[in-house]
Amino acid sequence: MPSASPEMTKITAVLPQLVAQLDSAINQLDLTLSDSQRHSLLSYLDKLLLWNKAYNLTAITHPKEALIKHIIDCLAIIPHLPEGSLLDIGTGAGLPAIVIAICQPQRQCSALDSNQKKIRFIRQVASELGLDNVSPIASRIEAHEQTYDVVTSRAFASLTDFVNVARPRLSESGTLCAMKGHAPESSELEQLKGQWQIDIIALDVPELNEARHLVNLKAISA
């Protein structure tokens, strides 16, 4: 079980409650995470809140709310992600890229954002947490050329915009994974039918009383 440690400064006072929250969520999501991984998730949360003002990382400043809406929210997609190399577009503070990298050390995770300050934060966090499987990339997606087995994002309001931007970065048999609040409108899905096999997964995020969905898309071969 994670304990208070010198490197945690923003969440020390409420750490026991956060530990209990996180453990409960991990059990509800049926994830298998070591004590070290749980500690890393809480350490990442602490760094997110500690450096928030300097790097403009999140509007959420309360530790419990940030744990639910950032960490646990991202944990909920992990059972539904295909295997393989992953690119997170518009990663911001590293969500979901850092959470995935902590939970799946065997997966190579590239965290891409055009905001240089946020990529500096991710680079520092990855170094401090020993996440050798994280590659921070300061770039616009249009200027990035590598392809990946999985492309994720929680930054796009429009599913069709995400598909149009992400498709060139997807390997031939890869999957696009869009984190959404409400399920996409039928009008959006109609634009993609015939080209994509679409799987809409309703997520039950522990302690979050808001709609969450993961939309997985695989290109249909001609």
Coordinates of N, CA and C in Angstrom, one line a residue:
M1 N 0.8 -1.2 0.0 CA 0.0 0.0 0.0 C 0.9 1.2 0.0
P2 N 0.6 2.2 -0.9 CA 1.4 3.5 -0.9 C 1.3 4.2 0.4
S3 N 2.4 4.8 0.8 CA 2.5 5.5 2.1 C 3.0 6.9 1.8
A4 N 2.8 7.8 2.8 CA 3.4 9.2 2.6 C 4.9 9.1 2.4
S5 N 5.4 9.8 1.5 CA 6.8 9.8 1.2 C 7.3 11.3 0.9
P6 N 8.6 11.5 1.1 CA 9.0 12.9 1.0 C 8.7 13.6 -0.4
E7 N 8.6 12.8 -1.5 CA 8.4 13.4 -2.8 C 6.9 13.8 -3.0
M8 N 6.0 13.4 -2.1 CA 4.6 13.7 -2.2 C 4.4 15.0 -1.4
T9 N 3.9 16.0 -2.0 CA 3.7 17.3 -1.2 C 2.2 17.8 -1.2
K10 N 1.5 17.6 -2.3 CA 0.2 18.1 -2.5 C -0.9 17.2 -1.9
I11 N -0.6 15.9 -1.8 CA -1.7 15.0 -1.4 C -1.4 14.3 -0.1
T12 N -0.3 14.6 0.5 CA 0.0 13.9 1.8 C -1.1 14.0 2.8
A13 N -1.7 15.1 3.0 CA -2.8 15.2 4.1 C -4.0 14.3 3.8
V14 N -4.2 14.0 2.6 CA -5.4 13.2 2.3 C -5.0 11.8 1.7
L15 N -3.8 11.5 1.8 CA -3.3 10.3 1.2 C -4.0 9.0 1.6
P16 N -4.3 8.8 2.9 CA -5.1 7.5 3.2 C -6.4 7.4 2.5
Q17 N -7.1 8.5 2.3 CA -8.4 8.5 1.6 C -8.2 8.2 0.1
L18 N -7.1 8.8 -0.4 CA -6.9 8.6 -1.9 C -6.5 7.1 -2.1
V19 N -5.7 6.6 -1.2 CA -5.2 5.2 -1.3 C -6.5 4.3 -1.3
A20 N -7.4 4.5 -0.4 CA -8.6 3.7 -0.3 C -9.5 3.9 -1.6
Q21 N -9.6 5.1 -2.1 CA -10.3 5.4 -3.3 C -9.7 4.6 -4.5
L22 N -8.4 4.7 -4.6 CA -7.8 4.1 -5.8 C -7.8 2.6 -5.7
D23 N -7.6 2.0 -4.5 CA -7.7 0.6 -4.4 C -9.1 0.1 -4.7
S24 N -10.1 0.8 -4.3 CA -11.5 0.4 -4.6 C -11.8 0.4 -6.1
A25 N -11.3 1.5 -6.7 CA -11.5 1.7 -8.2 C -10.8 0.6 -9.0
I26 N -9.6 0.3 -8.6 CA -8.8 -0.8 -9.3 C -9.5 -2.1 -9.1
N27 N -10.1 -2.4 -8.0 CA -10.8 -3.7 -7.8 C -12.1 -3.7 -8.6
Q28 N -12.8 -2.6 -8.6 CA -14.0 -2.5 -9.4 C -13.8 -2.7 -10.9
L29 N -12.6 -2.2 -11.4 CA -12.3 -2.2 -12.8 C -11.6 -3.6 -13.1
D30 N -11.4 -4.4 -12.1 CA -10.8 -5.7 -12.3 C -9.4 -5.6 -12.9
L31 N -8.6 -4.6 -12.4 CA -7.2 -4.4 -12.9 C -6.3 -5.1 -11.9
T32 N -5.2 -5.6 -12.4 CA -4.1 -6.1 -11.5 C -2.9 -5.2 -11.5
L33 N -2.8 -4.5 -10.4 CA -1.7 -3.5 -10.3 C -0.9 -3.7 -9.1
S34 N 0.4 -3.6 -9.1 CA 1.3 -3.9 -8.0 C 1.3 -2.6 -7.1
D35 N 1.8 -2.8 -5.9 CA 1.9 -1.7 -4.9 C 2.7 -0.5 -5.6
S36 N 3.8 -0.9 -6.3 CA 4.6 0.1 -7.0 C 3.9 0.9 -8.0
Q37 N 3.0 0.2 -8.8 CA 2.2 0.9 -9.8 C 1.2 1.8 -9.1
R38 N 0.6 1.4 -8.1 CA -0.4 2.2 -7.4 C 0.3 3.4 -6.8
H39 N 1.5 3.3 -6.3 CA 2.3 4.4 -5.7 C 2.6 5.4 -6.9
S40 N 3.0 4.8 -8.0 CA 3.3 5.7 -9.2 C 2.1 6.5 -9.6
L41 N 0.9 5.9 -9.6 CA -0.3 6.6 -10.0 C -0.5 7.8 -9.1
L42 N -0.4 7.6 -7.8 CA -0.6 8.6 -6.8 C 0.5 9.7 -6.9
S43 N 1.8 9.2 -7.1 CA 2.9 10.2 -7.3 C 2.7 11.1 -8.5
Y44 N 2.2 10.5 -9.6 CA 1.8 11.2 -10.8 C 0.8 12.3 -10.5
L45 N -0.3 11.9 -9.7 CA -1.3 12.8 -9.3 C -0.7 14.0 -8.5
D46 N 0.2 13.6 -7.6 CA 0.8 14.7 -6.8 C 1.6 15.7 -7.6
K47 N 2.3 15.1 -8.6 CA 3.1 16.0 -9.4 C 2.2 16.9 -10.3
L48 N 1.1 16.3 -10.8 CA 0.2 17.0 -11.6 C -0.4 18.2 -10.9
L49 N -0.7 18.0 -9.6 CA -1.2 19.1 -8.8 C -0.1 20.1 -8.4
L50 N 1.0 19.6 -8.1 CA 2.2 20.4 -7.6 C 2.6 21.4 -8.7
W51 N 2.7 20.9 -10.0 CA 3.2 21.7 -11.1 C 2.1 22.3 -11.9
N52 N 0.9 22.2 -11.4 CA -0.3 22.7 -12.2 C -0.2 24.2 -12.6
K53 N 0.1 25.0 -11.7 CA 0.1 26.5 -12.0 C 1.3 26.8 -12.9
A54 N 2.4 26.2 -12.8 CA 3.6 26.5 -13.6 C 3.3 26.1 -15.1
Y55 N 2.6 24.9 -15.2 CA 2.5 24.4 -16.6 C 1.0 24.4 -17.1
N56 N 0.1 25.0 -16.3 CA -1.3 25.1 -16.7 C -1.8 23.7 -17.2
L57 N -1.8 22.8 -16.2 CA -2.1 21.4 -16.6 C -3.6 21.0 -16.5
T58 N -4.3 21.5 -15.5 CA -5.6 21.1 -15.2 C -6.4 22.2 -14.5
A59 N -7.7 22.2 -14.7 CA -8.6 23.2 -14.0 C -9.0 22.5 -12.7
I60 N -8.8 21.3 -12.5 CA -9.2 20.6 -11.3 C -8.0 20.6 -10.3
T61 N -8.3 21.1 -9.1 CA -7.2 21.3 -8.1 C -7.4 20.5 -6.8
H62 N -8.6 20.0 -6.6 CA -8.9 19.2 -5.4 C -8.4 17.8 -5.7
P63 N -7.6 17.2 -4.8 CA -7.0 15.9 -5.0 C -8.0 14.8 -5.3
K64 N -9.1 14.7 -4.5 CA -10.1 13.6 -4.7 C -10.7 13.8 -6.0
E65 N -11.1 15.0 -6.4 CA -11.7 15.1 -7.7 C -10.8 14.8 -8.9
A66 N -9.5 15.3 -8.7 CA -8.5 15.0 -9.7 C -8.2 13.5 -9.9
L67 N -8.2 12.8 -8.7 CA -8.0 11.3 -8.8 C -9.1 10.7 -9.6
I68 N -10.4 11.1 -9.3 CA -11.5 10.5 -10.0 C -11.5 10.9 -11.5
K69 N -11.5 12.2 -11.8 CA -11.7 12.7 -13.1 C -10.5 12.5 -14.1
H70 N -9.3 12.3 -13.5 CA -8.1 12.1 -14.3 C -7.6 10.7 -14.2
I71 N -7.2 10.3 -13.1 CA -6.6 9.0 -12.9 C -7.6 7.8 -13.1
I72 N -8.6 7.8 -12.4 CA -9.6 6.7 -12.5 C -10.3 6.7 -13.8
D73 N -10.6 7.9 -14.3 CA -11.2 8.0 -15.6 C -10.4 7.3 -16.7
C74 N -9.1 7.5 -16.6 CA -8.2 6.9 -17.6 C -8.0 5.4 -17.3
L75 N -8.0 5.0 -16.1 CA -7.9 3.6 -15.7 C -9.1 2.8 -16.4
A76 N -10.2 3.4 -16.5 CA -11.4 2.7 -17.0 C -11.3 2.2 -18.4
I77 N -10.4 2.8 -19.2 CA -10.3 2.4 -20.6 C -9.3 1.2 -20.8
I78 N -8.5 1.0 -19.8 CA -7.4 0.1 -20.0 C -7.8 -1.4 -20.3
P79 N -8.9 -1.9 -19.7 CA -9.3 -3.3 -20.1 C -9.8 -3.3 -21.6
H80 N -10.1 -2.2 -22.2 CA -10.7 -2.2 -23.5 C -9.7 -1.8 -24.6
L81 N -8.4 -1.6 -24.3 CA -7.4 -1.2 -25.3 C -6.8 -2.4 -26.0
P82 N -6.7 -2.4 -27.3 CA -5.9 -3.4 -28.0 C -4.5 -3.4 -27.6
E83 N -3.7 -4.4 -27.9 CA -2.3 -4.4 -27.6 C -1.5 -3.6 -28.7
G84 N -0.3 -3.3 -28.3 CA 0.6 -2.7 -29.3 C 1.1 -1.3 -28.9
S85 N 1.9 -0.8 -29.8 CA 2.5 0.6 -29.6 C 1.3 1.6 -29.6
L86 N 1.4 2.7 -28.8 CA 0.3 3.6 -28.6 C 0.8 5.0 -28.7
L87 N 0.0 5.8 -29.4 CA 0.2 7.2 -29.6 C -1.0 7.9 -28.9
D88 N -0.8 8.9 -28.0 CA -1.8 9.7 -27.4 C -1.7 11.1 -28.0
I89 N -2.8 11.5 -28.7 CA -2.8 12.8 -29.4 C -3.4 13.8 -28.5
G90 N -2.7 15.0 -28.4 CA -3.3 16.0 -27.6 C -3.3 15.6 -26.1
T91 N -2.2 15.0 -25.7 CA -2.1 14.4 -24.4 C -2.1 15.3 -23.2
G92 N -1.8 16.6 -23.4 CA -1.9 17.6 -22.3 C -0.9 17.2 -21.2
A93 N -1.4 16.9 -20.1 CA -0.6 16.6 -18.9 C -0.1 15.1 -19.0
G94 N -0.5 14.4 -20.0 CA -0.1 13.0 -20.1 C -1.3 12.0 -19.9
L95 N -2.5 12.5 -20.2 CA -3.7 11.7 -19.9 C -4.4 11.4 -21.3
P96 N -4.5 10.1 -21.6 CA -4.2 8.9 -20.7 C -2.9 8.3 -20.8
A97 N -1.9 8.9 -21.6 CA -0.7 8.2 -21.9 C 0.1 7.8 -20.6
I98 N 0.3 8.7 -19.6 CA 1.1 8.3 -18.5 C 0.4 7.2 -17.6
V99 N -0.9 7.3 -17.5 CA -1.7 6.3 -16.7 C -1.5 4.9 -17.4
I100 N -1.6 4.9 -18.7 CA -1.5 3.6 -19.4 C -0.1 3.1 -19.3
A101 N 0.9 4.0 -19.4 CA 2.3 3.6 -19.3 C 2.6 3.0 -17.9
I102 N 2.1 3.6 -16.9 CA 2.3 3.0 -15.5 C 1.7 1.6 -15.4
C103 N 0.5 1.5 -15.9 CA -0.3 0.2 -15.7 C 0.2 -0.9 -16.7
Q104 N 0.8 -0.5 -17.8 CA 1.2 -1.5 -18.8 C 2.6 -1.2 -19.3
P105 N 3.6 -1.5 -18.4 CA 5.0 -1.2 -18.7 C 5.5 -1.9 -19.9
Q106 N 4.9 -2.9 -20.4 CA 5.3 -3.6 -21.6 C 4.9 -2.9 -22.9
R107 N 4.1 -1.9 -22.8 CA 3.6 -1.1 -23.9 C 4.4 0.2 -24.1
Q108 N 4.8 0.4 -25.3 CA 5.5 1.7 -25.6 C 4.4 2.8 -25.9
C109 N 4.5 3.9 -25.1 CA 3.5 4.9 -25.2 C 4.1 6.2 -25.6
S110 N 3.7 6.8 -26.7 CA 4.1 8.1 -27.1 C 3.1 9.1 -26.8
A111 N 3.5 10.2 -26.1 CA 2.6 11.2 -25.6 C 2.9 12.5 -26.5
L112 N 1.9 12.9 -27.3 CA 2.2 14.0 -28.3 C 1.3 15.2 -27.9
D113 N 1.9 16.3 -27.9 CA 1.2 17.6 -27.7 C 2.0 18.7 -28.3
S114 N 1.3 19.7 -28.9 CA 2.1 20.9 -29.5 C 2.5 21.8 -28.4
N115 N 2.0 21.7 -27.2 CA 2.4 22.6 -26.1 C 3.7 22.2 -25.5
Q116 N 4.7 23.0 -25.7 CA 6.1 22.6 -25.2 C 6.1 22.5 -23.7
K117 N 5.5 23.3 -23.0 CA 5.5 23.3 -21.5 C 5.0 22.0 -21.0
K118 N 3.9 21.5 -21.6 CA 3.2 20.3 -21.1 C 4.1 19.1 -21.4
I119 N 4.8 19.1 -22.5 CA 5.7 18.0 -22.9 C 6.9 18.0 -22.0
R120 N 7.4 19.2 -21.5 CA 8.5 19.3 -20.6 C 8.0 18.6 -19.2
F121 N 6.8 18.9 -18.8 CA 6.2 18.3 -17.6 C 6.2 16.8 -17.8
I122 N 5.7 16.2 -18.9 CA 5.7 14.8 -19.1 C 7.1 14.2 -19.1
R123 N 8.0 14.9 -19.7 CA 9.4 14.4 -19.7 C 10.0 14.3 -18.3
Q124 N 9.7 15.3 -17.5 CA 10.2 15.3 -16.1 C 9.5 14.2 -15.3
V125 N 8.2 14.1 -15.4 CA 7.5 13.0 -14.7 C 7.9 11.6 -15.1
A126 N 8.1 11.4 -16.4 CA 8.5 10.1 -16.9 C 9.9 9.7 -16.3
S127 N 10.8 10.7 -16.2 CA 12.1 10.5 -15.7 C 12.0 10.2 -14.2
E128 N 11.2 11.0 -13.4 CA 11.1 10.8 -12.0 C 10.5 9.5 -11.6
L129 N 9.5 9.0 -12.4 CA 8.8 7.8 -12.1 C 9.5 6.6 -12.8
G130 N 10.6 6.8 -13.5 CA 11.3 5.7 -14.2 C 10.5 5.0 -15.3
L131 N 9.7 5.8 -16.0 CA 8.8 5.3 -17.1 C 9.6 5.2 -18.4
D132 N 10.4 4.2 -18.6 CA 11.2 4.1 -19.8 C 10.4 3.8 -21.0
N133 N 9.1 3.5 -20.8 CA 8.2 3.2 -22.0 C 7.4 4.4 -22.5
V134 N 7.8 5.6 -22.0 CA 7.1 6.9 -22.4 C 8.0 7.7 -23.3
S135 N 7.5 8.1 -24.5 CA 8.2 9.0 -25.4 C 7.4 10.3 -25.5
P136 N 7.9 11.4 -24.9 CA 7.2 12.6 -25.0 C 7.6 13.3 -26.4
I137 N 6.5 13.8 -27.1 CA 6.8 14.4 -28.4 C 6.1 15.7 -28.5
A138 N 6.9 16.8 -28.6 CA 6.4 18.1 -28.8 C 6.2 18.4 -30.3
S139 N 5.0 18.3 -30.7 CA 4.8 18.4 -32.2 C 3.3 18.5 -32.4
R140 N 2.9 19.1 -33.5 CA 1.6 19.0 -34.0 C 1.4 17.7 -34.7
I141 N 0.2 17.1 -34.6 CA 0.1 15.7 -35.2 C 0.3 15.7 -36.7
E142 N 0.0 16.8 -37.4 CA 0.2 16.8 -38.8 C 1.7 16.7 -39.2
A143 N 2.6 17.1 -38.3 CA 4.0 17.0 -38.5 C 4.7 15.8 -38.1
H144 N 3.9 14.9 -37.4 CA 4.5 13.6 -36.9 C 4.2 12.5 -37.9
E145 N 5.2 11.6 -38.1 CA 5.1 10.7 -39.3 C 5.0 9.2 -38.9
Q146 N 5.4 8.9 -37.7 CA 5.4 7.5 -37.3 C 4.0 6.9 -37.2
T147 N 3.9 5.6 -37.4 CA 2.6 4.9 -37.2 C 2.5 4.0 -36.0
Y148 N 1.3 3.7 -35.5 CA 1.2 3.0 -34.2 C 0.0 2.0 -34.3
D149 N 0.0 1.0 -33.4 CA -1.0 0.0 -33.4 C -2.3 0.6 -32.8
V150 N -2.1 1.6 -31.8 CA -3.3 2.2 -31.1 C -3.1 3.7 -31.1
V151 N -4.1 4.4 -31.4 CA -4.1 5.9 -31.3 C -5.2 6.3 -30.4
T152 N -4.9 7.0 -29.3 CA -5.9 7.4 -28.3 C -6.0 9.0 -28.3
S153 N -7.1 9.4 -27.7 CA -7.2 10.9 -27.4 C -8.4 11.1 -26.5
R154 N -8.3 12.0 -25.6 CA -9.5 12.5 -24.9 C -9.7 14.0 -25.2
A155 N -8.9 14.5 -26.2 CA -8.9 16.0 -26.4 C -9.9 16.5 -27.5
F156 N -10.4 15.6 -28.3 CA -11.2 16.0 -29.5 C -12.7 16.0 -29.1
A157 N -13.4 17.1 -29.4 CA -14.8 17.2 -29.2 C -15.5 16.4 -30.3
S158 N -15.0 16.4 -31.5 CA -15.6 15.8 -32.6 C -14.9 14.5 -33.0
L159 N -15.7 13.4 -33.0 CA -15.2 12.1 -33.4 C -14.6 12.1 -34.8
T160 N -15.3 12.7 -35.7 CA -14.8 12.8 -37.1 C -13.5 13.5 -37.2
D161 N -13.4 14.6 -36.4 CA -12.1 15.4 -36.5 C -10.9 14.5 -36.0
F162 N -11.2 13.7 -34.9 CA -10.2 12.8 -34.4 C -9.8 11.8 -35.4
V163 N -10.8 11.2 -36.1 CA -10.5 10.1 -37.1 C -9.7 10.7 -38.2
N164 N -10.1 11.9 -38.7 CA -9.4 12.5 -39.9 C -7.9 12.8 -39.5
V165 N -7.7 13.3 -38.3 CA -6.3 13.6 -37.9 C -5.5 12.4 -37.6
A166 N -6.1 11.4 -36.9 CA -5.4 10.2 -36.4 C -5.1 9.2 -37.4
R167 N -6.0 9.1 -38.4 CA -5.9 7.9 -39.4 C -4.5 7.8 -40.0
P168 N -3.9 8.9 -40.5 CA -2.5 8.7 -41.1 C -1.5 8.1 -40.1
R169 N -1.7 8.2 -38.8 CA -0.7 7.7 -37.9 C -1.0 6.3 -37.4
L170 N -2.1 5.7 -38.0 CA -2.5 4.3 -37.6 C -1.9 3.3 -38.5
S171 N -1.4 2.2 -37.9 CA -0.9 1.1 -38.7 C -2.1 0.4 -39.4
E172 N -1.7 -0.4 -40.4 CA -2.8 -1.0 -41.2 C -3.9 -1.8 -40.5
S173 N -3.5 -2.5 -39.4 CA -4.5 -3.2 -38.7 C -4.8 -2.6 -37.3
G174 N -4.4 -1.3 -37.2 CA -4.5 -0.7 -35.9 C -5.9 -0.2 -35.5
T175 N -6.0 0.3 -34.3 CA -7.3 0.8 -33.7 C -7.2 2.2 -33.2
L176 N -8.2 3.0 -33.6 CA -8.4 4.3 -33.0 C -9.2 4.2 -31.7
C177 N -8.9 4.8 -30.6 CA -9.6 4.7 -29.4 C -9.9 6.1 -28.9
A178 N -11.1 6.5 -29.0 CA -11.5 7.9 -28.6 C -12.2 7.9 -27.3
M179 N -11.7 8.6 -26.3 CA -12.4 8.8 -25.0 C -13.5 9.9 -25.2
K180 N -14.7 9.5 -24.8 CA -15.8 10.5 -25.0 C -16.6 10.5 -23.7
G181 N -17.4 11.6 -23.5 CA -18.3 11.7 -22.5 C -19.6 10.9 -22.9
H182 N -20.5 11.6 -23.6 CA -21.7 10.9 -24.1 C -21.3 10.1 -25.4
A183 N -22.1 9.1 -25.7 CA -21.9 8.4 -26.9 C -22.0 9.3 -28.1
P184 N -21.3 9.1 -29.2 CA -21.4 10.0 -30.4 C -22.8 10.0 -31.0
E185 N -23.2 11.1 -31.5 CA -24.5 11.3 -32.2 C -24.5 10.4 -33.4
S186 N -25.7 10.0 -33.8 CA -25.9 9.1 -34.9 C -25.4 9.8 -36.2
S187 N -25.5 11.1 -36.3 CA -25.1 11.8 -37.5 C -23.6 11.7 -37.7
E188 N -22.8 11.7 -36.6 CA -21.4 11.5 -36.6 C -21.0 10.1 -37.1
L189 N -21.7 9.2 -36.5 CA -21.5 7.8 -36.8 C -21.8 7.5 -38.3
E190 N -22.8 8.1 -38.8 CA -23.2 7.9 -40.2 C -22.1 8.3 -41.2
Q191 N -21.3 9.3 -40.8 CA -20.2 9.8 -41.7 C -19.1 8.8 -41.7
L192 N -19.0 7.9 -40.7 CA -17.9 6.9 -40.6 C -18.3 5.5 -41.0
K193 N -19.6 5.2 -41.1 CA -20.0 3.9 -41.5 C -19.6 3.6 -42.9
G194 N -19.2 2.3 -43.1 CA -18.7 1.9 -44.4 C -17.2 1.9 -44.5
Q195 N -16.6 2.8 -43.7 CA -15.2 2.9 -43.7 C -14.6 2.3 -42.4
W196 N -15.4 2.3 -41.3 CA -14.9 1.9 -40.0 C -15.8 0.9 -39.4
Q197 N -15.2 -0.1 -38.7 CA -15.9 -0.9 -37.8 C -15.9 -0.2 -36.4
I198 N -17.1 0.1 -35.9 CA -17.2 1.0 -34.7 C -17.7 0.2 -33.6
D199 N -17.0 0.2 -32.4 CA -17.4 -0.4 -31.2 C -17.5 0.6 -30.1
I200 N -18.8 0.9 -29.7 CA -19.0 1.9 -28.6 C -19.1 1.2 -27.3
I201 N -18.2 1.5 -26.4 CA -18.2 0.8 -25.1 C -18.6 1.8 -24.0
A202 N -19.7 1.5 -23.3 CA -20.1 2.3 -22.2 C -19.3 2.0 -21.0
L203 N -18.6 3.0 -20.4 CA -17.7 2.8 -19.3 C -18.4 3.1 -17.9
D204 N -18.2 2.3 -16.9 CA -18.6 2.5 -15.6 C -17.4 3.0 -14.8
V205 N -17.2 4.3 -14.7 CA -16.1 4.8 -14.0 C -16.4 4.9 -12.5
P206 N -15.7 4.2 -11.6 CA -16.0 4.3 -10.2 C -16.0 5.7 -9.7
E207 N -17.1 6.0 -8.9 CA -17.3 7.3 -8.2 C -17.5 8.5 -9.1
L208 N -17.6 8.3 -10.4 CA -17.9 9.3 -11.4 C -19.3 9.2 -11.9
N209 N -20.2 10.2 -11.5 CA -21.6 10.1 -11.9 C -21.8 10.9 -13.2
E210 N -21.0 10.6 -14.2 CA -21.1 11.3 -15.5 C -20.9 10.2 -16.5
A211 N -21.5 10.4 -17.7 CA -21.4 9.5 -18.8 C -20.0 9.4 -19.3
R212 N -19.5 8.2 -19.6 CA -18.2 8.0 -20.2 C -18.3 6.9 -21.2
H213 N -17.7 7.1 -22.4 CA -17.6 6.0 -23.4 C -16.3 5.9 -24.0
L214 N -15.9 4.8 -24.5 CA -14.7 4.6 -25.3 C -15.2 4.1 -26.7
V215 N -14.8 4.8 -27.7 CA -15.2 4.5 -29.1 C -14.0 3.9 -29.8
N216 N -14.0 2.6 -30.1 CA -12.9 1.9 -30.8 C -13.3 1.8 -32.3
L217 N -12.4 2.2 -33.1 CA -12.6 2.1 -34.6 C -11.5 1.4 -35.3
K218 N -11.9 0.4 -36.1 CA -10.9 -0.3 -37.0 C -11.3 -0.1 -38.4
A219 N -10.3 0.3 -39.3 CA -10.6 0.5 -40.7 C -11.1 -0.8 -41.4
I220 N -12.2 -0.6 -42.2 CA -12.7 -1.7 -43.0 C -11.9 -1.8 -44.3
S221 N -11.3 -3.0 -44.5 CA -10.5 -3.2 -45.7 C -11.4 -3.1 -47.0
A222 N -10.8 -2.5 -48.0 CA -11.6 -2.3 -49.2 C -11.7 -3.6 -49.9

